[in-house]
PDB file of C-alpha atoms in Angstrom:
ATOM      1  CA  MET A  16     -18.386  24.606   1.464  1.00 70.00           C
ATOM      2  CA  ASP A  17     -20.463  21.346   2.354  1.00 84.00           C
ATOM      3  CA  LYS A  18     -22.470  19.142   0.282  1.00 88.00           C
ATOM      4  CA  LEU A  19     -24.245  15.699   1.412  1.00 86.00           C
ATOM      5  CA  ILE A  20     -24.754  13.441  -2.322  1.00 90.00           C
ATOM      6  CA  GLN A  21     -26.486   9.606  -2.250  1.00 88.00           C
ATOM      7  CA  ILE A  22     -26.211   7.564  -5.465  1.00 92.00           C
ATOM      8  CA  THR A  23     -28.709   5.590  -5.295  1.00 89.00           C
ATOM      9  CA  SER A  24     -30.056   2.422  -7.360  1.00 89.00           C
ATOM     10  CA  GLY A  25     -33.911   3.308  -6.495  1.00 81.00           C
ATOM     11  CA  ARG A  26     -36.051   0.206  -6.255  1.00 80.00           C
ATOM     12  CA  GLY A  27     -34.118  -0.312  -8.889  1.00 85.00           C
ATOM     13  CA  PRO A  28     -33.343  -4.028  -9.592  1.00 89.00           C
ATOM     14  CA  LEU A  29     -29.418  -5.898  -9.070  1.00 92.00           C
ATOM     15  CA  GLU A  30     -28.085  -4.771 -11.919  1.00 93.00           C
ATOM     16  CA  CYS A  31     -28.256  -1.318 -10.789  1.00 92.00           C
ATOM     17  CA  GLN A  32     -27.000  -1.778  -7.811  1.00 94.00           C
ATOM     18  CA  TRP A  33     -23.594  -2.858  -9.937  1.00 94.00           C
ATOM     19  CA  VAL A  34     -24.085   0.465 -11.691  1.00 94.00           C
ATOM     20  CA  VAL A  35     -24.028   1.943  -8.203  1.00 95.00           C
ATOM     21  CA  ALA A  36     -21.065   0.198  -6.929  1.00 95.00           C
ATOM     22  CA  LYS A  37     -19.672   0.880 -10.159  1.00 94.00           C
ATOM     23  CA  VAL A  38     -20.532   5.004 -10.326  1.00 96.00           C
ATOM     24  CA  LEU A  39     -19.330   5.058  -7.234  1.00 96.00           C
ATOM     25  CA  LYS A  40     -15.650   4.554  -8.109  1.00 95.00           C
ATOM     26  CA  VAL A  41     -15.759   6.993 -11.428  1.00 95.00           C
ATOM     27  CA  PHE A  42     -17.278   9.375  -9.692  1.00 96.00           C
ATOM     28  CA  LEU A  43     -14.315   8.964  -6.019  1.00 96.00           C
ATOM     29  CA  GLU A  44     -11.698   8.810  -9.223  1.00 95.00           C
ATOM     30  CA  GLU A  45     -12.916  12.437  -9.933  1.00 95.00           C
ATOM     31  CA  THR A  46     -12.972  14.043  -6.547  1.00 95.00           C
ATOM     32  CA  LYS A  47      -9.539  13.119  -6.064  1.00 93.00           C
ATOM     33  CA  ASN A  48      -9.674  15.192 -10.036  1.00 93.00           C
ATOM     34  CA  ASP A  49     -10.995  18.306  -9.265  1.00 93.00           C
ATOM     35  CA  ASN A  50      -9.370  19.096  -5.703  1.00 93.00           C
ATOM     36  CA  ILE A  51     -13.119  17.684  -3.644  1.00 95.00           C
ATOM     37  CA  ASP A  52     -12.497  15.830  -0.128  1.00 95.00           C
ATOM     38  CA  TYR A  53     -14.940  13.076   0.551  1.00 94.00           C
ATOM     39  CA  GLU A  54     -16.190  10.834   3.036  1.00 90.00           C
ATOM     40  CA  ILE A  55     -18.419   8.554   2.905  1.00 89.00           C
ATOM     41  CA  ILE A  56     -20.539   8.223   5.789  1.00 82.00           C
ATOM     42  CA  HIS A  57     -23.112   5.021   4.600  1.00 82.00           C
ATOM     43  CA  ARG A  58     -23.801   2.233   2.654  1.00 86.00           C
ATOM     44  CA  GLU A  59     -25.951  -0.167   2.422  1.00 89.00           C
ATOM     45  CA  ASN A  60     -25.141  -2.704   0.784  1.00 93.00           C
ATOM     46  CA  GLY A  61     -25.869  -5.205  -1.883  1.00 93.00           C
ATOM     47  CA  ASP A  62     -27.724  -8.140  -2.952  1.00 92.00           C
ATOM     48  CA  GLU A  63     -24.970  -9.434  -4.542  1.00 91.00           C
ATOM     49  CA  ASN A  64     -20.463  -9.081  -4.085  1.00 91.00           C
ATOM     50  CA  LEU A  65     -19.021  -5.926  -4.634  1.00 90.00           C
ATOM     51  CA  THR A  66     -23.227  -3.822  -5.567  1.00 95.00           C
ATOM     52  CA  LEU A  67     -24.712  -0.872  -3.607  1.00 95.00           C
ATOM     53  CA  LYS A  68     -27.905  -0.673  -2.937  1.00 92.00           C
ATOM     54  CA  SER A  69     -26.726   3.389  -1.785  1.00 90.00           C
ATOM     55  CA  VAL A  70     -24.255   5.339  -0.684  1.00 91.00           C
ATOM     56  CA  THR A  71     -23.499   9.065   1.010  1.00 88.00           C
ATOM     57  CA  LEU A  72     -21.121  10.769   0.678  1.00 89.00           C
ATOM     58  CA  LEU A  73     -19.982  13.694   2.220  1.00 89.00           C
ATOM     59  CA  LEU A  74     -18.428  15.926  -0.197  1.00 93.00           C
ATOM     60  CA  LYS A  75     -16.018  19.172   0.073  1.00 92.00           C
ATOM     61  CA  GLY A  76     -14.474  21.881  -1.869  1.00 91.00           C
ATOM     62  CA  LYS A  77     -15.113  24.962  -3.854  1.00 87.00           C
ATOM     63  CA  ASN A  78     -16.011  24.408  -6.807  1.00 86.00           C
ATOM     64  CA  LEU A  79     -19.251  21.576  -5.372  1.00 92.00           C
ATOM     65  CA  ASN A  80     -21.089  22.875  -8.060  1.00 91.00           C
ATOM     66  CA  GLU A  81     -19.758  23.206 -10.858  1.00 92.00           C
ATOM     67  CA  PHE A  82     -18.377  19.151 -10.066  1.00 94.00           C
ATOM     68  CA  LEU A  83     -22.191  18.829  -8.646  1.00 94.00           C
ATOM     69  CA  LYS A  84     -23.381  20.019 -12.348  1.00 93.00           C
ATOM     70  CA  THR A  85     -21.903  16.765 -14.245  1.00 92.00           C
ATOM     71  CA  TRP A  86     -23.812  14.651 -11.411  1.00 94.00           C
ATOM     72  CA  LEU A  87     -27.283  15.397 -10.028  1.00 91.00           C
ATOM     73  CA  GLY A  88     -29.638  13.646 -12.252  1.00 88.00           C
ATOM     74  CA  SER A  89     -30.301   9.711 -13.292  1.00 89.00           C
ATOM     75  CA  ILE A  90     -27.090   8.620 -14.689  1.00 92.00           C
ATOM     76  CA  CYS A  91     -28.014   5.313 -17.461  1.00 92.00           C
ATOM     77  CA  TRP A  92     -25.355   2.081 -18.346  1.00 92.00           C
ATOM     78  CA  THR A  93     -25.868   0.720 -21.449  1.00 90.00           C
ATOM     79  CA  GLY A  94     -25.113  -2.990 -20.980  1.00 87.00           C
ATOM     80  CA  LYS A  95     -26.220  -7.111 -21.146  1.00 86.00           C
ATOM     81  CA  SER A  96     -26.379  -8.032 -17.314  1.00 84.00           C
ATOM     82  CA  THR A  97     -24.275 -10.185 -15.701  1.00 81.00           C
ATOM     83  CA  PHE A  98     -26.716 -11.430 -13.821  1.00 81.00           C
ATOM     84  CA  ARG A  99     -29.488 -13.037 -16.232  1.00 83.00           C
ATOM     85  CA  LYS A 100     -28.279 -13.123 -19.192  1.00 78.00           C
ATOM     86  CA  LEU A 101     -31.050 -13.275 -21.291  1.00 77.00           C
ATOM     87  CA  HIS A 102     -33.053 -11.265 -20.021  1.00 79.00           C
ATOM     88  CA  LYS A 103     -33.862  -8.668 -22.565  1.00 80.00           C
ATOM     89  CA  ARG A 104     -33.699  -5.036 -21.215  1.00 79.00           C
ATOM     90  CA  SER A 105     -30.093  -3.591 -21.834  1.00 84.00           C
ATOM     91  CA  ASN A 106     -30.631   0.624 -20.399  1.00 88.00           C
ATOM     92  CA  TRP A 107     -29.682   0.438 -16.551  1.00 90.00           C
ATOM     93  CA  PHE A 108     -30.742   3.477 -14.678  1.00 91.00           C
ATOM     94  CA  ILE A 109     -29.816   4.821 -10.538  1.00 91.00           C
ATOM     95  CA  GLY A 110     -29.900   8.405  -9.609  1.00 89.00           C
ATOM     96  CA  ILE A 111     -27.315  10.498  -7.769  1.00 91.00           C
ATOM     97  CA  PHE A 112     -29.389  13.137  -5.410  1.00 87.00           C
ATOM     98  CA  GLU A 113     -28.138  16.072  -2.841  1.00 85.00           C
ATOM     99  CA  LEU A 114     -29.389  15.929   0.921  1.00 79.00           C
ATOM    100  CA  GLU A 115     -30.104  18.895   1.996  1.00 72.00           C
ATOM    101  CA  GLY A 116     -31.624  20.288   5.631  1.00 59.00           C
ATOM    102  CA  LEU A 117     -29.807  17.747   7.194  1.00 56.00           C
ATOM    103  CA  GLU A 118     -28.323  19.124  11.065  1.00 60.00           C
ATOM    104  CA  LYS A 119     -24.771  17.358  10.840  1.00 60.00           C
ATOM    105  CA  ILE A 120     -23.464  16.376  14.387  1.00 63.00           C
ATOM    106  CA  ASP A 121     -20.645  19.152  14.808  1.00 72.00           C
ATOM    107  CA  PHE A 122     -17.371  16.988  17.854  1.00 81.00           C
ATOM    108  CA  ASN A 123     -14.805  19.075  19.955  1.00 87.00           C
ATOM    109  CA  GLU A 124     -12.682  17.450  22.014  1.00 89.00           C
ATOM    110  CA  LYS A 125     -13.820  20.677  24.081  1.00 91.00           C
ATOM    111  CA  ASP A 126     -17.093  19.168  24.576  1.00 93.00           C
ATOM    112  CA  ILE A 127     -15.852  16.294  26.423  1.00 94.00           C
ATOM    113  CA  GLN A 128     -16.294  15.926  30.652  1.00 95.00           C
ATOM    114  CA  PHE A 129     -13.765  13.751  31.884  1.00 94.00           C
ATOM    115  CA  GLN A 130     -14.800  12.352  35.883  1.00 93.00           C
ATOM    116  CA  THR A 131     -11.874   9.615  36.934  1.00 90.00           C
ATOM    117  CA  THR A 132     -12.950   7.410  39.261  1.00 87.00           C
ATOM    118  CA  ARG A 133     -11.039   3.787  40.128  1.00 79.00           C
ATOM    119  CA  SER A 134     -11.766   0.809  38.149  1.00 72.00           C
ATOM    120  CA  ARG A 135     -14.270  -1.831  39.208  1.00 66.00           C
ATOM    121  CA  GLY A 136     -13.856  -5.820  38.501  1.00 59.00           C
ATOM    122  CA  SER A 137     -16.857  -8.505  38.719  1.00 53.00           C
ATOM    123  CA  GLY A 138     -18.433  -8.012  42.138  1.00 48.00           C
ATOM    124  CA  GLY A 139     -17.457  -4.213  42.000  1.00 50.00           C
ATOM    125  CA  GLN A 140     -14.982  -4.993  44.245  1.00 50.00           C
ATOM    126  CA  ASN A 141     -11.885  -2.022  43.017  1.00 50.00           C
ATOM    127  CA  VAL A 142      -9.867  -3.091  41.126  1.00 55.00           C
ATOM    128  CA  ASN A 143      -7.296  -0.230  41.438  1.00 54.00           C
ATOM    129  CA  LYS A 144      -6.547   1.657  44.525  1.00 60.00           C
ATOM    130  CA  VAL A 145      -5.555   4.574  41.561  1.00 65.00           C
ATOM    131  CA  ASN A 146      -8.572   6.908  39.247  1.00 79.00           C
ATOM    132  CA  THR A 147      -7.564   4.281  36.293  1.00 87.00           C
ATOM    133  CA  ALA A 148     -10.940   5.044  34.506  1.00 91.00           C
ATOM    134  CA  VAL A 149     -12.795   7.474  32.961  1.00 93.00           C
ATOM    135  CA  ARG A 150     -15.694   7.954  31.845  1.00 94.00           C
ATOM    136  CA  ALA A 151     -16.006  10.596  29.178  1.00 94.00           C
ATOM    137  CA  THR A 152     -19.606  12.574  28.461  1.00 95.00           C
ATOM    138  CA  HIS A 153     -20.288  14.940  25.127  1.00 93.00           C
ATOM    139  CA  LEU A 154     -21.740  17.756  26.511  1.00 92.00           C
ATOM    140  CA  PRO A 155     -24.005  18.814  23.721  1.00 88.00           C
ATOM    141  CA  THR A 156     -26.258  15.403  22.819  1.00 87.00           C
ATOM    142  CA  GLY A 157     -24.814  14.117  26.197  1.00 90.00           C
ATOM    143  CA  GLN A 158     -23.964  10.704  24.842  1.00 92.00           C
ATOM    144  CA  SER A 159     -20.975   9.133  27.771  1.00 93.00           C
ATOM    145  CA  VAL A 160     -18.625   6.013  27.869  1.00 94.00           C
ATOM    146  CA  PHE A 161     -16.869   3.581  31.027  1.00 94.00           C
ATOM    147  CA  VAL A 162     -13.245   3.303  30.126  1.00 93.00           C
ATOM    148  CA  GLN A 163     -11.321   0.987  32.037  1.00 91.00           C
ATOM    149  CA  ASP A 164      -9.269  -1.229  29.726  1.00 88.00           C
ATOM    150  CA  SER A 165      -6.324  -0.435  30.679  1.00 87.00           C
ATOM    151  CA  ARG A 166      -4.139   0.894  34.468  1.00 86.00           C
ATOM    152  CA  SER A 167      -3.599   4.175  32.553  1.00 89.00           C
ATOM    153  CA  GLN A 168      -5.718   6.639  33.309  1.00 90.00           C
ATOM    154  CA  LEU A 169      -4.284   7.986  30.458  1.00 92.00           C
ATOM    155  CA  GLU A 170      -4.814   5.287  27.652  1.00 94.00           C
ATOM    156  CA  ASN A 171      -8.560   5.266  28.986  1.00 93.00           C
ATOM    157  CA  LYS A 172      -8.422   9.027  28.721  1.00 94.00           C
ATOM    158  CA  LYS A 173      -7.051   8.312  24.271  1.00 94.00           C
ATOM    159  CA  LEU A 174     -10.308   5.456  23.734  1.00 95.00           C
ATOM    160  CA  SER A 175     -13.067   7.718  25.487  1.00 94.00           C
ATOM    161  CA  VAL A 176     -12.005  10.132  23.386  1.00 94.00           C
ATOM    162  CA  THR A 177     -11.959   7.533  20.166  1.00 93.00           C
ATOM    163  CA  ARG A 178     -14.985   5.510  21.074  1.00 93.00           C
ATOM    164  CA  LEU A 179     -16.933   8.904  22.419  1.00 93.00           C
ATOM    165  CA  LYS A 180     -16.838   9.974  18.984  1.00 90.00           C
ATOM    166  CA  GLU A 181     -17.879   6.515  17.382  1.00 86.00           C
ATOM    167  CA  LYS A 182     -21.094   7.657  19.159  1.00 88.00           C
ATOM    168  CA  VAL A 183     -22.125  10.639  18.466  1.00 86.00           C
ATOM    169  CA  THR A 184     -21.007   9.650  14.736  1.00 79.00           C
ATOM    170  CA  GLY A 185     -23.848   7.290  15.579  1.00 77.00           C
ATOM    171  CA  ILE A 186     -26.611   9.469  16.343  1.00 78.00           C
ATOM    172  CA  TYR A 187     -26.063  11.070  13.482  1.00 75.00           C
ATOM    173  CA  ILE A 188     -25.748   8.163  10.563  1.00 70.00           C
ATOM    174  CA  GLN A 189     -29.328   6.927  12.932  1.00 71.00           C
ATOM    175  CA  GLN A 190     -30.698  11.202  11.775  1.00 73.00           C
ATOM    176  CA  LEU A 191     -29.483  10.681   7.739  1.00 69.00           C
ATOM    177  CA  GLU A 192     -30.742   7.106   7.455  1.00 64.00           C
ATOM    178  CA  LYS A 193     -34.120   8.445   9.277  1.00 70.00           C
ATOM    179  CA  ARG A 194     -33.764  11.154   6.746  1.00 68.00           C
ATOM    180  CA  MET A 195     -33.630   9.253   4.157  1.00 62.00           C
ATOM    181  CA  GLN A 196     -36.048   6.918   4.400  1.00 61.00           C
ATOM    182  CA  GLU A 197     -38.394  11.172   4.446  1.00 60.00           C
ATOM    183  CA  THR A 198     -37.077  11.275   2.014  1.00 60.00           C
ATOM    184  CA  TRP A 199     -37.759   7.958   0.608  1.00 56.00           C
ATOM    185  CA  ASN A 200     -39.079   9.899  -3.496  1.00 55.00           C
ATOM    186  CA  ASN A 201     -35.652  10.191  -3.944  1.00 54.00           C
ATOM    187  CA  HIS A 202     -35.244   6.276  -5.054  1.00 55.00           C
ATOM    188  CA  LEU A 203     -37.758   6.387  -6.672  1.00 56.00           C
ATOM    189  CA  GLN A 204     -37.245   9.506  -8.990  1.00 58.00           C
ATOM    190  CA  VAL A 205     -34.826   7.908 -11.040  1.00 60.00           C
ATOM    191  CA  GLN A 206     -36.358   9.014 -14.788  1.00 61.00           C
ATOM    192  CA  ARG A 207     -35.050   6.778 -16.973  1.00 64.00           C
ATOM    193  CA  GLY A 208     -35.099   9.936 -19.234  1.00 68.00           C
ATOM    194  CA  ASN A 209     -32.572  11.997 -19.897  1.00 80.00           C
ATOM    195  CA  PRO A 210     -29.511  11.204 -17.766  1.00 88.00           C
ATOM    196  CA  ILE A 211     -26.907  13.913 -16.980  1.00 89.00           C
ATOM    197  CA  ARG A 212     -24.399  10.131 -17.824  1.00 92.00           C
ATOM    198  CA  THR A 213     -23.878   7.426 -19.525  1.00 92.00           C
ATOM    199  CA  PHE A 214     -21.989   4.836 -19.557  1.00 93.00           C
ATOM    200  CA  SER A 215     -21.641   1.186 -21.720  1.00 90.00           C
ATOM    201  CA  GLY A 216     -19.948  -1.793 -21.557  1.00 84.00           C
ATOM    202  CA  THR A 217     -18.615  -4.359 -19.188  1.00 78.00           C
ATOM    203  CA  ASP A 218     -15.543  -2.059 -19.116  1.00 74.00           C
ATOM    204  CA  PHE A 219     -17.726   1.151 -18.352  1.00 78.00           C
ATOM    205  CA  LYS A 220     -17.016   3.208 -21.043  1.00 78.00           C
ATOM    206  CA  LYS A 221     -18.612   6.731 -20.800  1.00 75.00           C
ATOM    207  CA  ASN A 222     -20.144   7.452 -23.751  1.00 71.00           C
ATOM    208  CA  TYR A 223     -19.307  11.360 -25.185  1.00 56.00           C
ATOM    209  CA  GLN A 224     -22.529  12.819 -26.487  1.00 50.00           C
ATOM    210  CA  GLU A 225     -21.834  14.888 -30.408  1.00 43.00           C
ATOM    211  CA  LYS A 226     -22.186  18.129 -30.135  1.00 45.00           C
ATOM    212  CA  SER A 227     -25.527  19.227 -32.055  1.00 46.00           C
ATOM    213  CA  PHE A 228     -22.919  22.301 -33.936  1.00 46.00           C
ATOM    214  CA  LYS A 229     -20.205  19.269 -34.783  1.00 54.00           C
ATOM    215  CA  LYS A 230     -23.893  17.940 -36.709  1.00 54.00           C
ATOM    216  CA  GLN A 231     -23.588  21.316 -37.951  1.00 55.00           C
ATOM    217  CA  ARG A 232     -21.233  22.960 -38.949  1.00 58.00           C
ATOM    218  CA  ASN A 233     -20.305  19.360 -40.878  1.00 62.00           C
ATOM    219  CA  GLN A 234     -23.973  18.918 -42.990  1.00 62.00           C
ATOM    220  CA  LEU A 235     -22.545  23.158 -43.811  1.00 62.00           C
ATOM    221  CA  LYS A 236     -18.922  22.207 -45.446  1.00 63.00           C
ATOM    222  CA  ASN A 237     -21.315  19.334 -47.276  1.00 65.00           C
ATOM    223  CA  GLU A 238     -22.933  22.112 -48.631  1.00 62.00           C
ATOM    224  CA  LEU A 239     -20.972  25.007 -49.425  1.00 63.00           C
ATOM    225  CA  LYS A 240     -19.451  21.736 -51.126  1.00 64.00           C
ATOM    226  CA  ASN A 241     -21.599  20.515 -52.936  1.00 62.00           C
ATOM    227  CA  TYR A 242     -22.713  24.410 -54.206  1.00 52.00           C
ATOM    228  CA  LYS A 243     -18.852  24.923 -55.512  1.00 56.00           C
ATOM    229  CA  ASN A 244     -19.190  21.715 -58.037  1.00 56.00           C
ATOM    230  CA  ASP A 245     -22.686  22.881 -58.448  1.00 53.00           C
ATOM    231  CA  LEU A 246     -20.767  26.856 -59.799  1.00 51.00           C
ATOM    232  CA  ASN A 247     -18.881  23.664 -61.734  1.00 50.00           C
TER     233      ASN A 247
END
């Protein structure tokens, strides 16, 4: 099972960009603990060092749905801004969303067509008398690269595969960015109510909400204790 997840500061200020970077670290730690593989396929750096406006991850694992139940939604961090120390606001919100309906380009070396030719120098003259240069074409997308870095045809072929994969992956990233623009509403849907998780302090400590049944149990204990005292 694959899931495409975006962690975003929306159009929030620099503090929210800082929270994205902090949440990403916690998020990745938990994916490792749950044996979920991840790949960061897109990131938009924030306005300051160690901040992120958004990051998009491809997740792979068996229990993704259960894992994401504890993450998808708004995330709240409670703390004083380190960027604007006099700022009165203490609650900062970001969002984690699933990007759906995006077609992934699968890169397979079996889909590459190779052509060899002589390496060419400036002015178009042939540098070698043997066919060492390689043109590699990815048939599903029509993208191609020409490599003549080495005097070895085998080395040029290896380089062509690497560069072609980068080029084809670039198409996927462009599709992703277009999709992100089309779903910009996600950035605007960072709700400030009912966060799925809350953190606090500069150490980014996770806040655990006290379960309601615990309060009820303690209340019943106190009532029973008072009742016994009345009987005595």
